[in-house]
Amino acid sequence: MREKIDLAVFPVAGFGTRFLPATKASPKEMLPIVDKPLIQYAVEEAYAAGIRTMIFVTGRNKWSITEHFDIAYELENELRVRGKAEFLQVVEGVKPRDMQVVFIRQELALGLGHAVLCASPVVGERAFAVLLADDLLVCEQKPVLKQMVEVFEAQQQAVLGVMEVPREQTQRYGIITAGAQINQRLCTVQAVVEKPAPNVAPSTQAVIGRYILPGQVMQILQHTPEGTGGEIQLTDAIAQLIEQQTVLAYRFEGKRYDCGDKLGYLQANVEMGLKHPQLGAQFAQYLQELSR
């Protein structure tokens, strides 16, 4: 039977140290891009891909993510009583009624691979998606994860979202060695290495924060030793998966904002602000006046 993707894992237990002091008491995933937190953009992308079960792997001081995706009875009632239908629709849209949310605590910060492994009691043996919220991916034609879900459902093989990066930045990413080319955007993966130095990186095709993985990767993660940075790396588990089955790399259509970086975060706010349906025109005028 052909497998479909209906589970998404969001590792949100990180400390967000690059944004201190803003993230001292508030999760980096709740940093807003204009008027929505980063995590909501990621959840909306998963929902648009047909996924209805969202699994959040959280840590300390992440309570606001739980609150954000809970029903706010008092707020909704207040908006309803005051006749503020527009705002009520916005609040209710954060968690559609057909969407389920699951929260799992990552007690120790042992890396991305460990965070994904924490979701195994819910995932079981099913294929699932992983989304890193600080990678904001925008595509007006078709959400990036939906593109990847369609590839998975056609090929029934693991899919990694990849993009070209400058060679001097390879040590910030997992870098693939491409195998057979399937089409313009899709190829097999021969190997993947975590954060190689530019002079030894096998390519400049980097894995970004979107993955579709088989349930089998959970068994691999259980036995994956500590890797780069003394953490259990998801990249290392994927490298082992490649030895057992075909893994695909998909060069997605769309734009990526690295919102784990301050400059990328500011760029996302500016560009998304210019596209905002209510604020875009006024904001563009302000920027023109500012640049004079």
mmCIF file of C-alpha atoms in Angstrom:
data_model
loop_
_atom_site.group_PDB
_atom_site.id
_atom_site.type_symbol
_atom_site.label_atom_id
_atom_site.label_comp_id
_atom_site.label_asym_id
_atom_site.label_seq_id
_atom_site.Cartn_x
_atom_site.Cartn_y
_atom_site.Cartn_z
ATOM 1 C CA MET A 1 0.000 0.000 0.000
ATOM 2 C CA ARG A 2 1.315 3.447 -0.946
ATOM 3 C CA GLU A 3 2.135 5.540 2.079
ATOM 4 C CA LYS A 4 0.900 9.083 2.639
ATOM 5 C CA ILE A 5 2.313 11.769 4.930
ATOM 6 C CA ASP A 6 0.022 12.859 7.758
ATOM 7 C CA LEU A 7 2.531 13.549 10.542
ATOM 8 C CA ALA A 8 4.835 16.527 10.964
ATOM 9 C CA VAL A 9 7.520 16.866 13.637
ATOM 10 C CA PHE A 10 8.626 20.324 14.777
ATOM 11 C CA PRO A 11 11.809 20.294 16.909
ATOM 12 C CA VAL A 12 11.370 23.457 18.988
ATOM 13 C CA ALA A 13 13.453 22.750 22.099
ATOM 14 C CA GLY A 14 16.535 24.788 21.138
ATOM 15 C CA PHE A 15 17.766 27.747 23.186
ATOM 16 C CA GLY A 16 17.912 30.304 20.359
ATOM 17 C CA THR A 17 21.188 31.705 21.670
ATOM 18 C CA ARG A 18 21.857 33.813 18.571
ATOM 19 C CA PHE A 19 18.849 35.981 19.442
ATOM 20 C CA LEU A 20 19.611 36.600 23.116
ATOM 21 C CA PRO A 21 18.353 38.460 25.070
ATOM 22 C CA ALA A 22 15.099 38.318 23.060
ATOM 23 C CA THR A 23 14.987 34.525 23.515
ATOM 24 C CA LYS A 24 15.950 34.430 27.201
ATOM 25 C CA ALA A 25 12.341 33.808 28.260
ATOM 26 C CA SER A 26 10.577 33.476 24.894
ATOM 27 C CA PRO A 27 11.160 30.760 22.253
ATOM 28 C CA LYS A 28 12.870 31.796 19.027
ATOM 29 C CA GLU A 29 10.052 29.989 17.195
ATOM 30 C CA MET A 30 7.652 32.617 18.567
ATOM 31 C CA LEU A 31 9.605 35.518 17.078
ATOM 32 C CA PRO A 32 7.186 37.299 14.734
ATOM 33 C CA ILE A 33 7.582 37.822 11.029
ATOM 34 C CA VAL A 34 5.363 40.909 10.678
ATOM 35 C CA ASP A 35 2.310 39.593 12.580
ATOM 36 C CA LYS A 36 2.737 35.805 12.792
ATOM 37 C CA PRO A 37 5.304 33.794 14.760
ATOM 38 C CA LEU A 38 7.779 31.660 12.845
ATOM 39 C CA ILE A 39 6.269 28.412 14.129
ATOM 40 C CA GLN A 40 2.874 29.327 12.710
ATOM 41 C CA TYR A 41 4.317 29.782 9.232
ATOM 42 C CA ALA A 42 5.806 26.271 9.480
ATOM 43 C CA VAL A 43 2.562 24.732 10.750
ATOM 44 C CA GLU A 44 0.568 26.445 8.016
ATOM 45 C CA GLU A 45 3.003 25.034 5.448
ATOM 46 C CA ALA A 46 2.498 21.520 6.832
ATOM 47 C CA TYR A 47 -1.281 21.978 6.926
ATOM 48 C CA ALA A 48 -1.289 23.167 3.300
ATOM 49 C CA ALA A 49 0.576 19.941 2.424
ATOM 50 C CA GLY A 50 -2.354 17.903 3.773
ATOM 51 C CA ILE A 51 -0.835 17.076 7.167
ATOM 52 C CA ARG A 52 -3.215 17.152 10.113
ATOM 53 C CA THR A 53 -1.151 15.853 13.068
ATOM 54 C CA MET A 54 1.502 18.275 14.313
ATOM 55 C CA ILE A 55 4.061 16.970 16.835
ATOM 56 C CA PHE A 56 6.012 19.594 18.771
ATOM 57 C CA VAL A 57 9.177 18.455 20.542
ATOM 58 C CA THR A 58 9.588 21.112 23.210
ATOM 59 C CA GLY A 59 11.897 21.997 26.084
ATOM 60 C CA ARG A 60 12.004 24.387 29.027
ATOM 61 C CA ASN A 61 10.504 27.870 28.580
ATOM 62 C CA LYS A 62 8.492 26.752 25.552
ATOM 63 C CA TRP A 63 5.084 27.084 27.199
ATOM 64 C CA SER A 64 4.081 29.949 24.882
ATOM 65 C CA ILE A 65 4.116 27.570 21.883
ATOM 66 C CA THR A 66 1.675 25.311 23.710
ATOM 67 C CA GLU A 67 -0.518 28.305 24.550
ATOM 68 C CA HIS A 68 -0.385 29.604 20.972
ATOM 69 C CA PHE A 69 -1.878 26.395 19.567
ATOM 70 C CA ASP A 70 -4.420 25.948 22.363
ATOM 71 C CA ILE A 71 -7.991 27.239 22.180
ATOM 72 C CA ALA A 72 -8.193 30.690 23.786
ATOM 73 C CA TYR A 73 -11.764 30.535 25.108
ATOM 74 C CA GLU A 74 -11.706 33.879 26.916
ATOM 75 C CA LEU A 75 -10.124 35.774 24.016
ATOM 76 C CA GLU A 76 -12.420 34.217 21.431
ATOM 77 C CA ASN A 77 -15.502 34.937 23.527
ATOM 78 C CA GLU A 78 -14.405 38.542 24.087
ATOM 79 C CA LEU A 79 -13.896 39.078 20.356
ATOM 80 C CA ARG A 80 -17.247 37.451 19.628
ATOM 81 C CA VAL A 81 -19.094 39.626 22.163
ATOM 82 C CA ARG A 82 -17.454 42.784 20.786
ATOM 83 C CA GLY A 83 -18.346 41.813 17.227
ATOM 84 C CA LYS A 84 -14.729 41.753 16.062
ATOM 85 C CA ALA A 85 -15.276 39.013 13.508
ATOM 86 C CA GLU A 86 -12.075 39.709 11.579
ATOM 87 C CA PHE A 87 -9.847 39.239 14.624
ATOM 88 C CA LEU A 88 -11.887 36.218 15.755
ATOM 89 C CA GLN A 89 -11.249 34.559 12.396
ATOM 90 C CA VAL A 90 -7.512 35.197 12.756
ATOM 91 C CA VAL A 91 -7.407 33.641 16.238
ATOM 92 C CA GLU A 92 -9.510 30.621 15.261
ATOM 93 C CA GLY A 93 -7.323 30.076 12.197
ATOM 94 C CA VAL A 94 -4.214 29.418 14.288
ATOM 95 C CA LYS A 95 -5.462 25.886 14.969
ATOM 96 C CA PRO A 96 -8.094 24.621 12.513
ATOM 97 C CA ARG A 97 -10.634 22.262 14.069
ATOM 98 C CA ASP A 98 -9.419 19.270 12.037
ATOM 99 C CA MET A 99 -5.793 19.701 13.181
ATOM 100 C CA GLN A 100 -4.387 17.692 16.083
ATOM 101 C CA VAL A 101 -1.419 18.876 18.142
ATOM 102 C CA VAL A 102 0.860 16.712 20.289
ATOM 103 C CA PHE A 103 3.521 18.049 22.657
ATOM 104 C CA ILE A 104 6.517 15.930 23.699
ATOM 105 C CA ARG A 105 9.214 17.106 26.092
ATOM 106 C CA GLN A 106 12.894 16.776 25.131
ATOM 107 C CA GLU A 107 14.414 16.714 28.597
ATOM 108 C CA LEU A 108 18.043 16.927 27.468
ATOM 109 C CA ALA A 109 19.439 19.069 24.637
ATOM 110 C CA LEU A 110 21.175 16.266 22.743
ATOM 111 C CA GLY A 111 20.781 17.549 19.201
ATOM 112 C CA LEU A 112 18.345 17.539 16.288
ATOM 113 C CA GLY A 113 18.537 13.768 15.832
ATOM 114 C CA HIS A 114 17.600 13.231 19.465
ATOM 115 C CA ALA A 115 14.733 15.723 19.164
ATOM 116 C CA VAL A 116 13.306 13.791 16.208
ATOM 117 C CA LEU A 117 13.772 10.523 18.104
ATOM 118 C CA CYS A 118 11.664 11.928 20.970
ATOM 119 C CA ALA A 119 8.678 11.854 18.591
ATOM 120 C CA SER A 120 8.979 8.103 17.986
ATOM 121 C CA PRO A 121 6.163 7.098 20.414
ATOM 122 C CA VAL A 122 3.731 9.015 18.190
ATOM 123 C CA VAL A 123 5.359 8.401 14.801
ATOM 124 C CA GLY A 124 5.892 4.661 15.228
ATOM 125 C CA GLU A 125 6.774 3.076 11.890
ATOM 126 C CA ARG A 126 5.036 5.653 9.705
ATOM 127 C CA ALA A 127 6.746 8.073 7.340
ATOM 128 C CA PHE A 128 6.724 11.662 8.569
ATOM 129 C CA ALA A 129 7.856 15.191 7.793
ATOM 130 C CA VAL A 130 10.302 17.290 9.815
ATOM 131 C CA LEU A 131 10.145 21.084 9.667
ATOM 132 C CA LEU A 132 12.630 23.478 11.268
ATOM 133 C CA ALA A 133 10.701 26.670 11.973
ATOM 134 C CA ASP A 134 13.670 29.024 11.662
ATOM 135 C CA ASP A 135 13.898 28.097 7.987
ATOM 136 C CA LEU A 136 11.063 30.185 6.554
ATOM 137 C CA LEU A 137 10.283 28.919 3.053
ATOM 138 C CA VAL A 138 8.005 30.909 0.780
ATOM 139 C CA CYS A 139 6.543 29.859 -2.561
ATOM 140 C CA GLU A 140 3.425 31.557 -3.902
ATOM 141 C CA GLN A 141 2.678 28.810 -6.440
ATOM 142 C CA LYS A 142 2.829 25.802 -4.112
ATOM 143 C CA PRO A 143 4.101 25.502 -0.512
ATOM 144 C CA VAL A 144 7.510 23.843 -0.357
ATOM 145 C CA LEU A 145 6.457 20.944 1.872
ATOM 146 C CA LYS A 146 3.538 20.212 -0.449
ATOM 147 C CA GLN A 147 6.033 19.976 -3.311
ATOM 148 C CA MET A 148 8.049 17.465 -1.274
ATOM 149 C CA VAL A 149 4.985 15.467 -0.196
ATOM 150 C CA GLU A 150 4.023 15.077 -3.850
ATOM 151 C CA VAL A 151 7.526 13.805 -4.626
ATOM 152 C CA PHE A 152 7.337 11.318 -1.747
ATOM 153 C CA GLU A 153 3.889 10.046 -2.689
ATOM 154 C CA ALA A 154 5.035 9.502 -6.277
ATOM 155 C CA GLN A 155 8.418 7.930 -5.425
ATOM 156 C CA GLN A 156 7.737 6.377 -1.964
ATOM 157 C CA GLN A 157 11.266 7.264 -0.863
ATOM 158 C CA ALA A 158 12.782 9.662 1.673
ATOM 159 C CA VAL A 159 13.084 13.247 0.424
ATOM 160 C CA LEU A 160 15.491 15.963 1.605
ATOM 161 C CA GLY A 161 14.911 19.608 0.740
ATOM 162 C CA VAL A 162 18.142 21.051 -0.689
ATOM 163 C CA MET A 163 19.456 24.318 -2.089
ATOM 164 C CA GLU A 164 22.723 25.707 -3.412
ATOM 165 C CA VAL A 165 24.790 27.670 -0.890
ATOM 166 C CA PRO A 166 28.077 29.588 -1.214
ATOM 167 C CA ARG A 167 31.030 27.256 -0.672
ATOM 168 C CA GLU A 168 32.272 29.358 2.230
ATOM 169 C CA GLN A 169 29.032 28.485 4.077
ATOM 170 C CA THR A 170 29.141 24.690 3.785
ATOM 171 C CA GLN A 171 30.205 24.279 7.417
ATOM 172 C CA ARG A 172 26.774 25.550 8.456
ATOM 173 C CA TYR A 173 24.834 22.730 6.758
ATOM 174 C CA GLY A 174 24.538 19.076 5.953
ATOM 175 C CA ILE A 175 26.024 18.751 2.447
ATOM 176 C CA ILE A 176 25.058 16.019 -0.031
ATOM 177 C CA THR A 177 26.898 14.128 -2.708
ATOM 178 C CA ALA A 178 24.442 13.876 -5.591
ATOM 179 C CA GLY A 179 23.834 10.602 -7.371
ATOM 180 C CA ALA A 180 21.633 9.873 -10.386
ATOM 181 C CA GLN A 181 19.637 12.791 -11.776
ATOM 182 C CA ILE A 182 15.918 11.940 -12.012
ATOM 183 C CA ASN A 183 14.706 15.284 -13.317
ATOM 184 C CA GLN A 184 15.698 18.961 -13.176
ATOM 185 C CA ARG A 185 14.916 19.238 -9.467
ATOM 186 C CA LEU A 186 15.285 15.680 -8.198
ATOM 187 C CA CYS A 187 18.257 13.348 -7.770
ATOM 188 C CA THR A 188 19.355 10.471 -5.589
ATOM 189 C CA VAL A 189 21.754 11.057 -2.689
ATOM 190 C CA GLN A 190 24.994 9.081 -2.575
ATOM 191 C CA ALA A 191 26.155 10.502 0.741
ATOM 192 C CA VAL A 192 25.566 13.331 3.198
ATOM 193 C CA VAL A 193 28.025 14.861 5.674
ATOM 194 C CA GLU A 194 27.333 17.269 8.536
ATOM 195 C CA LYS A 195 28.971 20.716 8.384
ATOM 196 C CA PRO A 196 32.068 20.004 6.281
ATOM 197 C CA ALA A 197 34.755 22.644 5.898
ATOM 198 C CA PRO A 198 34.616 24.429 2.518
ATOM 199 C CA ASN A 199 37.839 22.825 1.289
ATOM 200 C CA VAL A 200 36.527 19.271 1.827
ATOM 201 C CA ALA A 201 32.781 19.735 1.153
ATOM 202 C CA PRO A 202 31.662 17.259 -1.541
ATOM 203 C CA SER A 203 29.334 19.849 -3.127
ATOM 204 C CA THR A 204 27.495 23.066 -2.395
ATOM 205 C CA GLN A 205 24.059 21.425 -2.219
ATOM 206 C CA ALA A 206 22.899 21.926 1.362
ATOM 207 C CA VAL A 207 20.074 20.230 3.223
ATOM 208 C CA ILE A 208 17.740 22.854 4.678
ATOM 209 C CA GLY A 209 15.042 22.438 7.310
ATOM 210 C CA ARG A 210 12.574 20.241 5.429
ATOM 211 C CA TYR A 211 12.709 16.431 5.453
ATOM 212 C CA ILE A 212 10.368 13.555 4.675
ATOM 213 C CA LEU A 213 11.654 10.404 6.319
ATOM 214 C CA PRO A 214 10.548 6.789 6.718
ATOM 215 C CA GLY A 215 9.712 5.439 10.157
ATOM 216 C CA GLN A 216 12.831 3.283 9.836
ATOM 217 C CA VAL A 217 14.977 6.318 10.663
ATOM 218 C CA MET A 218 13.734 6.132 14.263
ATOM 219 C CA GLN A 219 15.411 2.743 14.723
ATOM 220 C CA ILE A 220 18.616 4.160 13.243
ATOM 221 C CA LEU A 221 18.522 7.173 15.575
ATOM 222 C CA GLN A 222 18.302 4.886 18.597
ATOM 223 C CA HIS A 223 21.821 3.661 17.787
ATOM 224 C CA THR A 224 23.339 6.824 16.305
ATOM 225 C CA PRO A 225 26.373 7.941 18.342
ATOM 226 C CA GLU A 226 27.197 11.539 19.152
ATOM 227 C CA GLY A 227 28.581 13.395 16.167
ATOM 228 C CA THR A 228 29.477 17.003 15.336
ATOM 229 C CA GLY A 229 29.226 19.236 18.401
ATOM 230 C CA GLY A 230 28.806 16.247 20.689
ATOM 231 C CA GLU A 231 25.170 15.919 19.607
ATOM 232 C CA ILE A 232 23.102 13.189 17.968
ATOM 233 C CA GLN A 233 22.902 14.485 14.407
ATOM 234 C CA LEU A 234 19.940 13.757 12.145
ATOM 235 C CA THR A 235 22.372 13.994 9.224
ATOM 236 C CA ASP A 236 24.360 11.032 10.589
ATOM 237 C CA ALA A 237 21.205 8.913 10.788
ATOM 238 C CA ILE A 238 20.289 9.865 7.219
ATOM 239 C CA ALA A 239 23.796 8.844 6.111
ATOM 240 C CA GLN A 240 23.106 5.381 7.544
ATOM 241 C CA LEU A 241 19.662 5.335 5.928
ATOM 242 C CA ILE A 242 21.292 5.932 2.522
ATOM 243 C CA GLU A 243 23.184 2.653 2.957
ATOM 244 C CA GLN A 244 19.875 0.788 3.342
ATOM 245 C CA GLN A 245 17.539 2.461 0.856
ATOM 246 C CA THR A 246 17.260 5.226 -1.734
ATOM 247 C CA VAL A 247 17.120 8.789 -0.432
ATOM 248 C CA LEU A 248 16.190 11.658 -2.748
ATOM 249 C CA ALA A 249 17.288 15.292 -2.794
ATOM 250 C CA TYR A 250 14.729 17.808 -4.043
ATOM 251 C CA ARG A 251 15.733 21.309 -5.119
ATOM 252 C CA PHE A 252 12.588 23.083 -4.052
ATOM 253 C CA GLU A 253 10.902 25.943 -5.846
ATOM 254 C CA GLY A 254 10.675 28.999 -3.624
ATOM 255 C CA LYS A 255 12.736 31.306 -1.414
ATOM 256 C CA ARG A 256 14.348 30.502 1.914
ATOM 257 C CA TYR A 257 14.918 32.961 4.730
ATOM 258 C CA ASP A 258 17.387 31.859 7.393
ATOM 259 C CA CYS A 259 15.515 33.231 10.399
ATOM 260 C CA GLY A 260 17.953 31.578 12.784
ATOM 261 C CA ASP A 261 20.308 34.378 11.702
ATOM 262 C CA LYS A 262 19.647 38.017 12.623
ATOM 263 C CA LEU A 263 20.238 39.341 9.115
ATOM 264 C CA GLY A 264 18.031 36.662 7.555
ATOM 265 C CA TYR A 265 15.339 37.423 10.121
ATOM 266 C CA LEU A 266 15.393 41.134 9.280
ATOM 267 C CA GLN A 267 15.295 40.376 5.550
ATOM 268 C CA ALA A 268 12.254 38.147 6.066
ATOM 269 C CA ASN A 269 10.418 40.875 7.970
ATOM 270 C CA VAL A 270 11.123 43.458 5.290
ATOM 271 C CA GLU A 271 10.168 41.280 2.326
ATOM 272 C CA MET A 272 7.128 39.721 3.996
ATOM 273 C CA GLY A 273 6.109 43.182 5.182
ATOM 274 C CA LEU A 274 6.161 44.424 1.591
ATOM 275 C CA LYS A 275 3.854 41.538 0.619
ATOM 276 C CA HIS A 276 1.446 42.079 3.508
ATOM 277 C CA PRO A 277 -2.093 42.680 2.151
ATOM 278 C CA GLN A 278 -2.912 45.489 4.594
ATOM 279 C CA LEU A 279 0.509 47.014 5.258
ATOM 280 C CA GLY A 280 2.516 46.369 2.099
ATOM 281 C CA ALA A 281 1.775 49.600 0.193
ATOM 282 C CA GLN A 282 2.305 51.860 3.208
ATOM 283 C CA PHE A 283 5.469 50.022 4.194
ATOM 284 C CA ALA A 284 6.879 50.331 0.666
ATOM 285 C CA GLN A 285 6.192 54.072 0.746
ATOM 286 C CA TYR A 286 7.932 54.358 4.130
ATOM 287 C CA LEU A 287 11.019 52.518 2.842
ATOM 288 C CA GLN A 288 11.168 54.798 -0.198
ATOM 289 C CA GLU A 289 11.036 57.869 2.024
ATOM 290 C CA LEU A 290 13.649 56.372 4.349
ATOM 291 C CA SER A 291 16.091 55.727 1.501
ATOM 292 C CA ARG A 292 16.021 59.301 0.228
#
